[in-house]
Amino acid sequence: NFPSTIINDQIYSMRTSGIAFDSIFLADLMANPEFQKYKVYIFMNTFHLNEKETQFIREKLQRDGKVLVWNYAPGFLSEKGISVDQVSALTGIKTVYNPEPSSPLCEPIAGAALSENLQPNLGLGDVYQRRFSLRKNNSWRMNMPRFWLNDEAASAVARYYDTGQTAVAMKRFPQWTSIYSAQLGGIDAELLHNIVREAGAYTLTDRSGLIVDMNGNFISLHAFKGGTYRLNLPKKSTVYDVMSGKTLAKDTDNFDLQIKAQSSMWLLLK
């Protein structure tokens, strides 16, 4: 169905960021204190939140310098019904709702915070362009109700093509940072990479383009984009290519790796 397709495509896009991340149900996040120690949280489809869930987010996550990232309509639905004011209160960014079907296509604002290396079409617009079309723009024409951001205290990152309204913004608070992508499925690989760097959290690669799965001793890579990547290891290690047995780097915490597009590598760290 459409919602599942959107979520899967959003994950597809985020997976090419060069960032290793975990997917956790909100109920499990609330139940396990170990899951409450991350630096960055992405609320991918929390369109319905009850009062207990909203209170948990405010008390446990909006603190300690954490970065919270919101997608489309966080908290829009609750026991109280439908309200855009609930979205504004949760994200801390003043949000406006237009129920009329509108284009989700948006573009980054040159020189804005988090705008480095962003694609011309953010989010699913770019996913569909990369996967299904060779046209430069407007390749994803699906219209839907629009959320946009109207907060002078927030830093605009991207805007809708047709109106110039803010589609992505960042707002800093004393204890936490809020980043809101109001475009449905608007958190793509480059934006996620920039967000994680902004938060001071761990990134394996110096840029997006690699699909990463890893722990402290093993790294699995698949190249969505070929080229040379600077890998920042979790600890000083000697790095072996599992498939060939070759030593790639000795006693270092970073090194350059060249990898071809659509190829995979397994790295062992000792």
XYZ file of N, CA and C in Angstrom, residues 28-233:
618
model
N 9.339 0.128 22.126
C 10.589 -0.439 22.624
C 11.533 0.660 23.105
N 11.531 1.791 22.409
C 12.337 2.932 22.828
C 11.920 3.404 24.213
N 10.623 3.450 24.453
C 10.109 3.899 25.744
C 10.413 2.905 26.852
N 10.484 1.609 26.504
C 10.641 0.563 27.517
C 12.089 0.290 27.885
N 13.033 0.663 27.031
C 14.432 0.285 27.228
C 15.314 1.516 27.400
N 15.842 1.767 28.592
C 16.693 2.938 28.814
C 17.943 2.959 27.933
N 18.429 1.793 27.503
C 19.609 1.753 26.638
C 19.331 2.415 25.292
N 18.098 2.329 24.831
C 17.726 2.951 23.561
C 17.577 4.465 23.677
N 17.640 4.973 24.898
C 17.458 6.411 25.121
C 18.783 7.161 25.213
N 19.866 6.510 24.743
C 21.199 7.100 24.843
C 21.761 7.558 23.493
N 20.966 7.483 22.437
C 21.420 7.926 21.120
C 21.509 9.450 21.071
N 22.300 9.953 20.127
C 22.401 11.400 19.928
C 21.360 11.930 18.958
N 20.960 11.091 17.976
C 20.032 11.516 16.938
C 18.854 10.541 16.878
N 17.636 11.091 16.839
C 16.421 10.286 16.695
C 15.634 10.801 15.502
N 15.225 9.894 14.623
C 14.411 10.239 13.471
C 13.024 9.640 13.659
N 12.018 10.488 13.741
C 10.631 10.031 13.905
C 10.032 9.936 12.509
N 10.088 8.723 11.949
C 9.769 8.538 10.539
C 8.272 8.557 10.259
N 7.488 7.931 11.122
C 6.045 7.855 10.858
C 5.232 7.931 12.151
N 5.601 8.866 13.010
C 4.863 9.062 14.263
C 3.737 10.067 14.041
N 2.891 9.798 13.055
C 1.807 10.722 12.722
C 0.712 10.690 13.784
N 0.581 9.554 14.482
C -0.342 9.458 15.607
C 0.455 9.222 16.877
N 0.286 10.091 17.857
C 0.935 9.944 19.153
C -0.096 10.182 20.244
N -0.096 9.305 21.262
C -0.982 9.554 22.397
C -0.255 10.424 23.423
N -0.963 10.800 24.460
C -0.409 11.734 25.448
C 0.810 11.154 26.157
N 0.784 9.855 26.448
C 1.904 9.213 27.125
C 3.155 9.238 26.244
N 2.991 8.980 24.965
C 4.128 8.980 24.037
C 4.708 10.379 23.865
N 3.832 11.359 23.754
C 4.290 12.745 23.613
C 5.039 13.194 24.857
N 4.529 12.839 26.030
C 5.191 13.205 27.280
C 6.572 12.551 27.385
N 6.682 11.295 26.947
C 7.979 10.613 26.958
C 8.994 11.344 26.085
N 8.582 11.730 24.884
C 9.495 12.418 23.975
C 9.983 13.716 24.606
N 9.089 14.460 25.198
C 9.467 15.736 25.802
C 10.385 15.571 27.012
N 10.092 14.581 27.844
C 10.842 14.443 29.093
C 12.153 13.685 28.920
N 12.199 12.691 28.029
C 13.365 11.823 27.920
C 14.272 12.123 26.732
N 13.721 12.716 25.681
C 14.510 12.888 24.455
C 14.838 14.345 24.142
N 13.974 15.266 24.522
C 14.247 16.682 24.248
C 15.144 17.237 25.349
N 16.386 16.713 25.387
C 17.327 17.043 26.468
C 18.719 16.546 26.087
N 19.710 16.896 26.898
C 21.071 16.351 26.806
C 21.717 16.573 25.438
N 21.331 17.640 24.748
C 21.951 17.956 23.475
C 21.541 17.061 22.324
N 20.458 16.296 22.481
C 20.016 15.385 21.421
C 19.452 16.162 20.230
N 19.494 15.521 19.072
C 18.903 16.073 17.858
C 17.716 15.201 17.469
N 16.535 15.808 17.381
C 15.309 15.085 17.008
C 14.882 15.525 15.621
N 14.651 14.540 14.748
C 14.322 14.801 13.354
C 12.904 14.303 13.089
N 12.085 15.179 12.510
C 10.669 14.889 12.315
C 10.350 14.761 10.832
N 9.444 13.838 10.503
C 9.056 13.605 9.116
C 7.562 13.857 8.920
N 7.226 14.790 8.051
C 5.888 15.093 7.551
C 4.912 15.610 8.610
N 4.304 14.731 9.415
C 3.195 15.165 10.280
C 3.291 14.570 11.676
N 4.373 14.796 12.407
C 4.524 14.162 13.725
C 3.495 14.679 14.728
N 2.758 13.765 15.321
C 1.782 14.130 16.342
C 0.543 14.814 15.814
N 0.304 14.777 14.510
C -0.858 15.441 13.917
C -2.162 14.820 14.409
N -2.123 13.520 14.692
C -3.289 12.804 15.202
C -3.049 12.415 16.656
N -4.060 12.583 17.499
C -3.982 12.188 18.908
C -5.380 11.873 19.412
N -5.488 11.589 20.704
C -6.813 11.343 21.278
C -7.714 12.567 21.135
N -7.099 13.741 21.010
C -7.856 14.990 20.891
C -8.319 15.256 19.464
N -7.871 14.420 18.526
C -8.258 14.605 17.138
C -7.103 15.090 16.288
N -7.431 15.806 15.206
C -6.444 16.306 14.264
C -6.151 17.767 14.582
N -4.864 18.114 14.701
C -4.518 19.497 14.998
C -3.084 19.788 14.585
N -2.892 20.818 13.767
C -1.536 21.226 13.396
C -0.838 21.885 14.583
N -1.608 22.407 15.548
C -1.003 22.988 16.749
C -0.242 21.931 17.538
N -0.720 20.691 17.484
C -0.015 19.596 18.153
C 1.350 19.366 17.508
N 1.420 19.518 16.184
C 2.696 19.371 15.478
C 3.656 20.470 15.901
N 3.174 21.709 15.949
C 4.011 22.842 16.351
C 4.528 22.663 17.774
N 3.659 22.205 18.672
C 4.054 22.039 20.074
C 5.099 20.945 20.234
N 4.951 19.859 19.478
C 5.874 18.738 19.595
C 7.243 19.073 19.008
N 7.256 19.648 17.818
C 8.526 19.914 17.130
C 9.195 21.191 17.607
N 8.417 22.081 18.221
C 8.955 23.372 18.616
C 9.095 24.341 17.459
N 8.586 23.972 16.283
C 8.665 24.811 15.086
C 7.239 25.109 14.618
N 6.919 26.386 14.451
C 5.580 26.786 14.040
C 5.258 26.197 12.674
N 4.183 25.400 12.622
C 3.815 24.650 11.420
C 2.453 25.092 10.915
N 2.325 25.144 9.588
C 1.071 25.506 8.936
C 0.614 24.309 8.106
N -0.707 24.069 8.083
C -1.269 22.929 7.360
C -2.214 23.406 6.269
N -2.033 22.857 5.070
C -2.925 23.119 3.954
C -3.450 21.784 3.442
N -4.755 21.496 3.623
C -5.283 20.179 3.229
C -5.399 19.987 1.721
N -5.254 21.041 0.936
C -5.368 20.913 -0.510
C -4.183 20.130 -1.069
N -4.400 19.186 -1.979
C -3.294 18.423 -2.570
C -2.289 19.355 -3.246
N -1.029 19.196 -2.885
C 0.034 20.054 -3.400
C 1.252 19.217 -3.730
N 2.109 19.746 -4.562
C 3.332 19.050 -4.932
C 4.288 18.990 -3.745
N 4.916 17.842 -3.491
C 5.878 17.741 -2.393
C 7.293 18.134 -2.795
N 7.515 18.450 -4.053
C 8.873 18.706 -4.514
C 9.442 19.973 -3.887
N 10.657 19.871 -3.370
C 11.307 21.025 -2.777
C 12.790 21.022 -3.115
N 13.435 22.176 -2.922
C 14.830 22.362 -3.284
C 15.597 22.928 -2.101
N 16.888 22.600 -1.979
C 17.689 23.160 -0.890
C 17.949 24.642 -1.098
N 18.171 25.353 -0.008
C 18.511 26.771 -0.047
C 20.023 26.887 0.009
N 20.620 27.418 -1.028
C 22.078 27.499 -1.121
C 22.645 28.274 0.067
N 23.681 27.704 0.689
C 24.350 28.354 1.805
C 23.674 28.204 3.144
N 22.507 27.551 3.173
C 21.796 27.369 4.434
C 22.439 26.264 5.265
N 22.123 26.259 6.547
C 22.583 25.180 7.415
C 22.100 23.844 6.877
N 22.954 22.837 6.931
C 22.633 21.467 6.512
C 22.445 21.311 5.006
N 22.747 22.336 4.219
C 22.454 22.278 2.784
C 23.601 21.725 1.944
N 24.738 21.440 2.551
C 25.899 20.980 1.792
C 25.604 19.667 1.063
N 25.882 19.645 -0.239
C 25.761 18.451 -1.093
C 24.329 17.938 -1.254
N 23.325 18.704 -0.877
C 21.956 18.238 -1.051
C 21.593 18.206 -2.530
N 20.722 17.264 -2.898
C 20.311 17.094 -4.282
C 19.255 18.130 -4.671
N 19.094 18.406 -5.987
C 18.102 19.400 -6.433
C 16.688 19.087 -5.976
N 16.308 17.821 -5.979
C 15.018 17.392 -5.435
C 15.289 16.640 -4.139
N 14.807 17.171 -3.012
C 15.043 16.487 -1.749
C 14.112 15.299 -1.585
N 14.554 14.335 -0.797
C 13.698 13.244 -0.369
C 13.218 12.349 -1.485
N 11.934 11.982 -1.443
C 11.412 11.002 -2.382
C 11.404 11.511 -3.812
N 11.340 12.834 -3.997
C 11.452 13.355 -5.345
C 12.751 12.921 -5.979
N 13.827 12.949 -5.211
C 15.120 12.525 -5.749
C 15.228 11.014 -5.827
N 14.614 10.295 -4.870
C 14.626 8.829 -4.921
C 13.975 8.350 -6.212
N 12.813 8.898 -6.540
C 12.119 8.478 -7.756
C 12.893 8.897 -9.000
N 13.549 10.049 -8.943
C 14.349 10.471 -10.084
C 15.505 9.513 -10.316
N 16.193 9.113 -9.261
C 17.347 8.228 -9.388
C 16.933 6.831 -9.860
N 15.775 6.378 -9.400
C 15.396 4.998 -9.674
C 14.599 4.830 -10.956
N 13.779 5.820 -11.297
C 12.806 5.597 -12.351
C 12.850 6.581 -13.506
N 13.651 7.641 -13.422
C 13.562 8.672 -14.443
C 14.915 9.320 -14.682
N 15.100 9.856 -15.893
C 16.304 10.602 -16.234
C 16.024 12.097 -16.335
N 14.795 12.508 -16.084
C 14.472 13.923 -16.157
C 15.069 14.672 -14.973
N 15.387 15.944 -15.163
C 16.075 16.715 -14.127
C 15.157 17.055 -12.956
N 13.945 17.497 -13.233
C 13.059 17.962 -12.168
C 11.633 17.479 -12.383
N 10.830 17.634 -11.327
C 9.394 17.347 -11.396
C 9.091 15.927 -11.863
N 9.983 14.985 -11.535
C 9.752 13.600 -11.944
C 8.799 12.880 -11.006
N 8.562 13.455 -9.832
C 7.626 12.843 -8.885
C 6.455 13.793 -8.716
N 5.314 13.465 -9.290
C 4.207 14.414 -9.389
C 3.051 14.082 -8.454
N 3.260 13.201 -7.520
C 2.180 12.813 -6.624
C 1.874 13.953 -5.644
N 0.631 14.404 -5.605
C 0.239 15.509 -4.733
C -0.369 14.985 -3.436
N -0.256 15.779 -2.372
C -0.765 15.375 -1.066
C -0.932 16.614 -0.195
N -1.671 16.525 0.906
C -1.781 17.664 1.806
C -0.395 18.145 2.251
N -0.271 19.451 2.424
C 1.056 20.034 2.670
C 1.174 20.605 4.074
N 2.312 20.317 4.675
C 2.739 20.999 5.891
C 3.914 21.897 5.511
N 3.924 23.119 6.035
C 5.074 23.994 5.801
C 5.372 24.768 7.066
N 6.573 25.325 7.144
C 7.091 25.873 8.387
C 7.183 27.390 8.301
N 6.622 28.040 9.308
C 6.564 29.503 9.331
C 7.037 29.997 10.684
N 8.338 29.882 10.910
C 8.922 30.186 12.216
C 10.190 31.003 12.007
N 10.157 32.270 12.386
C 11.294 33.158 12.172
C 12.509 32.748 12.997
N 12.293 31.998 14.067
C 13.408 31.573 14.914
C 14.090 30.317 14.401
N 13.519 29.708 13.360
C 14.089 28.494 12.771
C 14.893 28.849 11.532
N 15.952 28.068 11.267
C 16.791 28.271 10.090
C 16.261 27.415 8.944
N 15.842 28.050 7.857
C 15.304 27.325 6.710
C 16.413 26.582 5.982
N 16.152 25.326 5.625
C 17.109 24.476 4.914
C 16.678 24.255 3.467
N 15.364 24.095 3.243
C 14.838 23.838 1.898
C 13.448 24.445 1.779
N 12.999 24.676 0.532
C 11.705 25.294 0.282
C 10.993 24.568 -0.847
N 9.668 24.668 -0.858
C 8.873 24.076 -1.932
C 9.108 24.850 -3.226
N 9.187 24.104 -4.322
C 9.421 24.716 -5.624
C 8.347 25.745 -5.990
N 7.074 25.383 -5.782
C 5.999 26.184 -6.349
C 5.677 27.448 -5.575
N 5.884 27.459 -4.261
C 5.486 28.617 -3.443
C 6.634 29.283 -2.709
N 7.761 28.591 -2.570
C 8.861 29.136 -1.779
C 8.677 28.981 -0.283
N 7.588 28.325 0.139
C 7.370 28.085 1.567
C 8.430 27.132 2.111
N 8.792 27.307 3.364
C 9.844 26.496 3.966
C 9.374 25.055 4.140
N 10.155 24.116 3.624
C 9.826 22.693 3.704
C 10.676 21.962 4.737
N 11.889 22.432 4.965
C 12.796 21.816 5.940
C 13.440 22.939 6.745
N 13.505 22.770 8.061
C 14.088 23.807 8.910
C 14.730 23.193 10.140
N 15.646 23.957 10.746
C 16.320 23.543 11.972
C 16.151 24.651 13.009
N 15.878 24.243 14.243
C 15.724 25.207 15.332
C 16.445 24.681 16.568
N 17.279 25.508 17.152
C 18.049 25.113 18.324
C 17.361 25.593 19.600
N 17.340 24.715 20.585
C 16.854 25.037 21.910
C 17.994 24.836 22.903
N 17.877 25.355 24.123
C 18.976 25.206 25.086
C 19.405 23.762 25.335
N 18.458 22.818 25.326
C 18.770 21.435 25.673
C 18.732 20.467 24.495
N 18.205 20.897 23.334
C 18.068 19.968 22.204
C 17.920 20.756 20.909
N 17.990 20.045 19.791
C 17.832 20.656 18.478
C 16.719 19.937 17.720
N 15.846 20.716 17.073
C 14.742 20.175 16.297
C 15.010 20.401 14.814
N 14.896 19.327 14.008
C 15.015 19.419 12.561
C 13.753 18.797 11.971
N 13.020 19.586 11.187
C 11.716 19.154 10.699
C 11.718 19.166 9.178
N 11.514 17.986 8.580
C 11.319 17.862 7.138
C 9.829 17.667 6.892
N 9.146 18.741 6.529
C 7.696 18.690 6.378
C 7.271 18.029 5.079
N 8.195 17.893 4.146
C 7.905 17.150 2.918
C 7.830 15.664 3.255
N 6.819 14.967 2.775
C 6.694 13.539 3.058
C 7.887 12.781 2.482
N 8.563 12.008 3.337
C 9.723 11.253 2.879
C 10.884 12.139 2.513
N 11.062 13.248 3.228
C 12.056 14.243 2.832
C 13.425 14.096 3.445
N 13.710 12.990 4.122
C 15.020 12.819 4.763
C 15.855 11.912 3.870
N 16.619 12.499 2.973
C 17.399 11.678 2.061
C 18.817 11.490 2.578
N 19.634 10.779 1.792
C 20.952 10.353 2.257
C 21.841 11.526 2.632
N 21.890 12.531 1.770
C 22.772 13.667 2.011
C 22.327 14.478 3.231
N 21.011 14.665 3.373
C 20.510 15.410 4.525
C 20.791 14.655 5.812
N 20.567 13.341 5.830
C 20.848 12.554 7.028
C 22.326 12.640 7.388
N 23.200 12.546 6.407
C 24.637 12.632 6.673
C 24.976 13.978 7.300
N 24.405 15.052 6.775
C 24.664 16.384 7.330
C 24.124 16.526 8.743
N 22.953 15.943 8.999
C 22.356 16.017 10.335
C 23.230 15.314 11.364
N 23.707 14.128 11.024
C 24.518 13.361 11.966
C 25.833 14.082 12.251
N 26.446 14.658 11.236
C 27.668 15.444 11.458
C 27.375 16.664 12.325
N 26.251 17.323 12.071
C 25.860 18.493 12.861
C 25.697 18.118 14.331
N 25.188 16.914 14.588
C 24.955 16.458 15.959
C 26.238 16.005 16.651
N 27.330 15.865 15.888
C 28.560 15.353 16.476
C 28.511 13.865 16.741
N 27.606 13.170 16.056
C 27.495 11.714 16.199
C 28.446 11.026 15.223
N 28.570 9.724 15.341
C 29.565 8.969 14.569
C 29.130 8.772 13.118
N 30.032 9.061 12.191
C 29.846 8.754 10.778
C 31.044 7.943 10.296
N 30.790 6.841 9.622
C 31.890 6.038 9.100
C 32.551 6.727 7.917
N 31.746 7.322 7.026
C 32.270 7.872 5.786
C 32.273 9.400 5.814
N 33.064 9.980 4.914
C 33.149 11.430 4.833
C 32.032 12.031 3.990
N 31.237 11.200 3.317
C 30.124 11.662 2.483
C 29.160 10.504 2.275
N 28.019 10.791 1.687
C 27.028 9.744 1.428
C 27.420 8.951 0.189
N 26.768 7.808 -0.007
C 27.011 6.979 -1.176
C 27.224 5.519 -0.868
N 27.526 5.190 0.400
C 27.749 3.809 0.805
C 26.640 3.339 1.736
N 26.201 2.093 1.538
C 25.318 1.426 2.492
C 26.202 0.731 3.523
N 25.962 1.018 4.799
C 26.863 0.587 5.865
C 26.120 -0.253 6.891
N 26.675 -1.420 7.233
C 26.284 -2.194 8.407
C 27.572 -2.525 9.152
N 27.593 -2.323 10.466
C 28.871 -2.485 11.157
C 28.678 -2.656 12.656
N 29.747 -3.180 13.272
C 29.920 -3.108 14.721
C 31.371 -2.708 14.963
N 31.895 -2.956 16.142
C 33.249 -2.526 16.432
C 34.341 -3.344 15.781
N 33.994 -4.494 15.175
C 35.010 -5.387 14.617
C 34.791 -5.736 13.146
N 33.632 -5.381 12.596
C 33.302 -5.815 11.247
C 32.498 -4.725 10.541
N 32.798 -4.499 9.256
C 32.084 -3.507 8.457
C 31.669 -4.133 7.137
N 30.386 -4.012 6.806
C 29.873 -4.436 5.510
C 29.516 -3.192 4.707
N 30.036 -3.112 3.483
C 29.822 -1.945 2.640
C 29.228 -2.358 1.297
N 28.307 -1.544 0.796
C 27.862 -1.679 -0.587
C 27.839 -0.283 -1.195
N 28.453 -0.127 -2.370
C 28.609 1.186 -2.981
C 27.431 1.530 -3.883
N 26.624 2.491 -3.451
C 25.608 3.055 -4.320
C 26.279 3.993 -5.331
N 27.324 4.689 -4.857
C 28.162 5.522 -5.718
C 29.602 5.047 -5.591
N 30.279 4.881 -6.705
C 31.681 4.500 -6.661
C 32.573 5.689 -6.365
N 33.850 5.408 -6.035
C 34.811 6.477 -5.778
C 35.682 6.172 -4.585
N 36.379 7.177 -4.103
C 37.260 7.049 -2.951
C 36.583 7.682 -1.736
N 36.511 6.925 -0.665
C 35.879 7.380 0.576
C 36.896 7.373 1.702
N 36.851 8.388 2.559
C 37.630 8.379 3.791
C 36.793 7.694 4.871
N 37.299 6.566 5.385
C 36.596 5.829 6.421
C 37.166 6.195 7.787
N 36.288 6.587 8.696
C 36.659 6.920 10.068
C 36.297 5.731 10.955
N 37.295 4.973 11.357
C 37.053 3.728 12.080
C 36.638 4.000 13.521
